[in-house]
PDB file of C-alpha atoms in Angstrom:
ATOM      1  CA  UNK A   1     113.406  97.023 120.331  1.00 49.00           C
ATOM      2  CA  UNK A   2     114.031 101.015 119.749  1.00 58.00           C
ATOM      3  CA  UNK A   3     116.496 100.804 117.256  1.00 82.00           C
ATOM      4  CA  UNK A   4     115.202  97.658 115.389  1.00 92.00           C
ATOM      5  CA  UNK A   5     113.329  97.754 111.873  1.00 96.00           C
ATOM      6  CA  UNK A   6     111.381  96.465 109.543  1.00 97.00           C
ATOM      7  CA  UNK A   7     111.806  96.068 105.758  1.00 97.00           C
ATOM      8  CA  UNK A   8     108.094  96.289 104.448  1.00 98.00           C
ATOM      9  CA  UNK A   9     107.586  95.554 100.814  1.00 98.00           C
ATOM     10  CA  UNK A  10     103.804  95.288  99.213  1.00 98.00           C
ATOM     11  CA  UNK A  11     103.164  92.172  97.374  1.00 98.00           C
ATOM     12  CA  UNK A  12      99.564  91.883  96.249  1.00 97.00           C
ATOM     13  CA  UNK A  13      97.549  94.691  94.956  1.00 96.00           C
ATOM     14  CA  UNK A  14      95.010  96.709  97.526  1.00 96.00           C
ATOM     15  CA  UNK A  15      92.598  97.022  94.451  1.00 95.00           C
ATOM     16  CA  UNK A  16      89.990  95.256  95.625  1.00 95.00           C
ATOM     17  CA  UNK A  17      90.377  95.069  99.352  1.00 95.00           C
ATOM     18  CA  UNK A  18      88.401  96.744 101.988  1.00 96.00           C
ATOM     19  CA  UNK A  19      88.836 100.422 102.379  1.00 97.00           C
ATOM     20  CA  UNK A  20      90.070 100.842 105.869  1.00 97.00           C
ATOM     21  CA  UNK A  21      92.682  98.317 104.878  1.00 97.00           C
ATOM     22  CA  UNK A  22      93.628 100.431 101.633  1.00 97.00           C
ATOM     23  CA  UNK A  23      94.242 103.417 103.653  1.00 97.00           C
ATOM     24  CA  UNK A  24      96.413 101.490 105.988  1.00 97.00           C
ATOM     25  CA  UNK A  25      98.417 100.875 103.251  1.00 97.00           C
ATOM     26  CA  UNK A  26      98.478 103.868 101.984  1.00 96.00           C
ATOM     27  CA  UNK A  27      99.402 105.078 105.738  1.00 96.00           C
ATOM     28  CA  UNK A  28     102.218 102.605 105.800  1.00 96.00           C
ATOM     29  CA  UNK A  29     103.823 104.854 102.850  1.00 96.00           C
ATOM     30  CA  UNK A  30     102.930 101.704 100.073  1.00 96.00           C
ATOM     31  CA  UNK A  31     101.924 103.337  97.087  1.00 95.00           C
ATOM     32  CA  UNK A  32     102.995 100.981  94.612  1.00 96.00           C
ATOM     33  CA  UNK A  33     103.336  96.895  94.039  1.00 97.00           C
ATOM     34  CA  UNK A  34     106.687  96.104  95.363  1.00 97.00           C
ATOM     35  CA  UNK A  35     107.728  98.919  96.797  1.00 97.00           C
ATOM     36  CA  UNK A  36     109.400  98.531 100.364  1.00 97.00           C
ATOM     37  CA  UNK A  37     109.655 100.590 103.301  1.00 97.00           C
ATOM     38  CA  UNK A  38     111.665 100.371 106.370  1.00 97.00           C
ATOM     39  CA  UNK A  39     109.127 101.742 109.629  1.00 97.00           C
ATOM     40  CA  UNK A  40     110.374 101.100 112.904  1.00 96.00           C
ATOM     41  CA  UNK A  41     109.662  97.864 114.866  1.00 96.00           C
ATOM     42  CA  UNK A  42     107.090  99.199 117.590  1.00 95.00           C
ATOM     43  CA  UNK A  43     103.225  98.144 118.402  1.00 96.00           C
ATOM     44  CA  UNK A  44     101.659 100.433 116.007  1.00 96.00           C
ATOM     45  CA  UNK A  45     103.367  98.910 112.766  1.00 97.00           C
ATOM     46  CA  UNK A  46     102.551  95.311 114.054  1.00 97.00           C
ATOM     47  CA  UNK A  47      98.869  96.312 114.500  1.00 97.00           C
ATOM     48  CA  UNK A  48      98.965  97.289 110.714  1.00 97.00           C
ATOM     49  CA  UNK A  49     100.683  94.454 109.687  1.00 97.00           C
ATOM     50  CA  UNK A  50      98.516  92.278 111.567  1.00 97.00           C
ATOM     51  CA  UNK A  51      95.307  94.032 109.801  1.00 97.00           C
ATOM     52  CA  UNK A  52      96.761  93.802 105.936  1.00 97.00           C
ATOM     53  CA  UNK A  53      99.354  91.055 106.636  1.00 95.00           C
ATOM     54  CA  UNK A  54      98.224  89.132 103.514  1.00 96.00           C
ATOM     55  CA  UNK A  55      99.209  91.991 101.250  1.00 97.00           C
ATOM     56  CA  UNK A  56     102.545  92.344 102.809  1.00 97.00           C
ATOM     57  CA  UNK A  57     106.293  90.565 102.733  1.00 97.00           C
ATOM     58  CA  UNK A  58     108.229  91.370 106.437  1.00 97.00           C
ATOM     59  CA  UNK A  59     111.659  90.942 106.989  1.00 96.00           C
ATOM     60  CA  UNK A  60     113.494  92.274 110.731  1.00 95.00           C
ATOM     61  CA  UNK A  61     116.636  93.878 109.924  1.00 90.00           C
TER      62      UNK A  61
END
């Protein structure tokens, strides 16, 4: 699990969601629609995917 990632791409807009999941976003390094990010596959990123999972497309590479 050290070397594996994730491809993390936002897909709905954090407009009008709850602040301490905006910042999570914004932690992830989204900081626009559609843009993806690769983070490495460790228990941190799950927790924040698991908090603003509905605003997010994963894919394991």
């Amino acid at each position: 699990m050290a070397d594996k990632k994730l491809k993390i791409t936002l897909v709905k807009s954090p407009i009008g969601a709850v602040p301490k999941h905006r910042r999570t976003v914004e932690a992830m390094g989204l900081t626009k629609m559609h843009k993806t990010v690769e983070l490495p596959d460790n228990a941190a990123t799950r927790g924040q995917i698991q908090q603003i999972g509905y605003m997010l497309k994963v894919e394991e590479i």
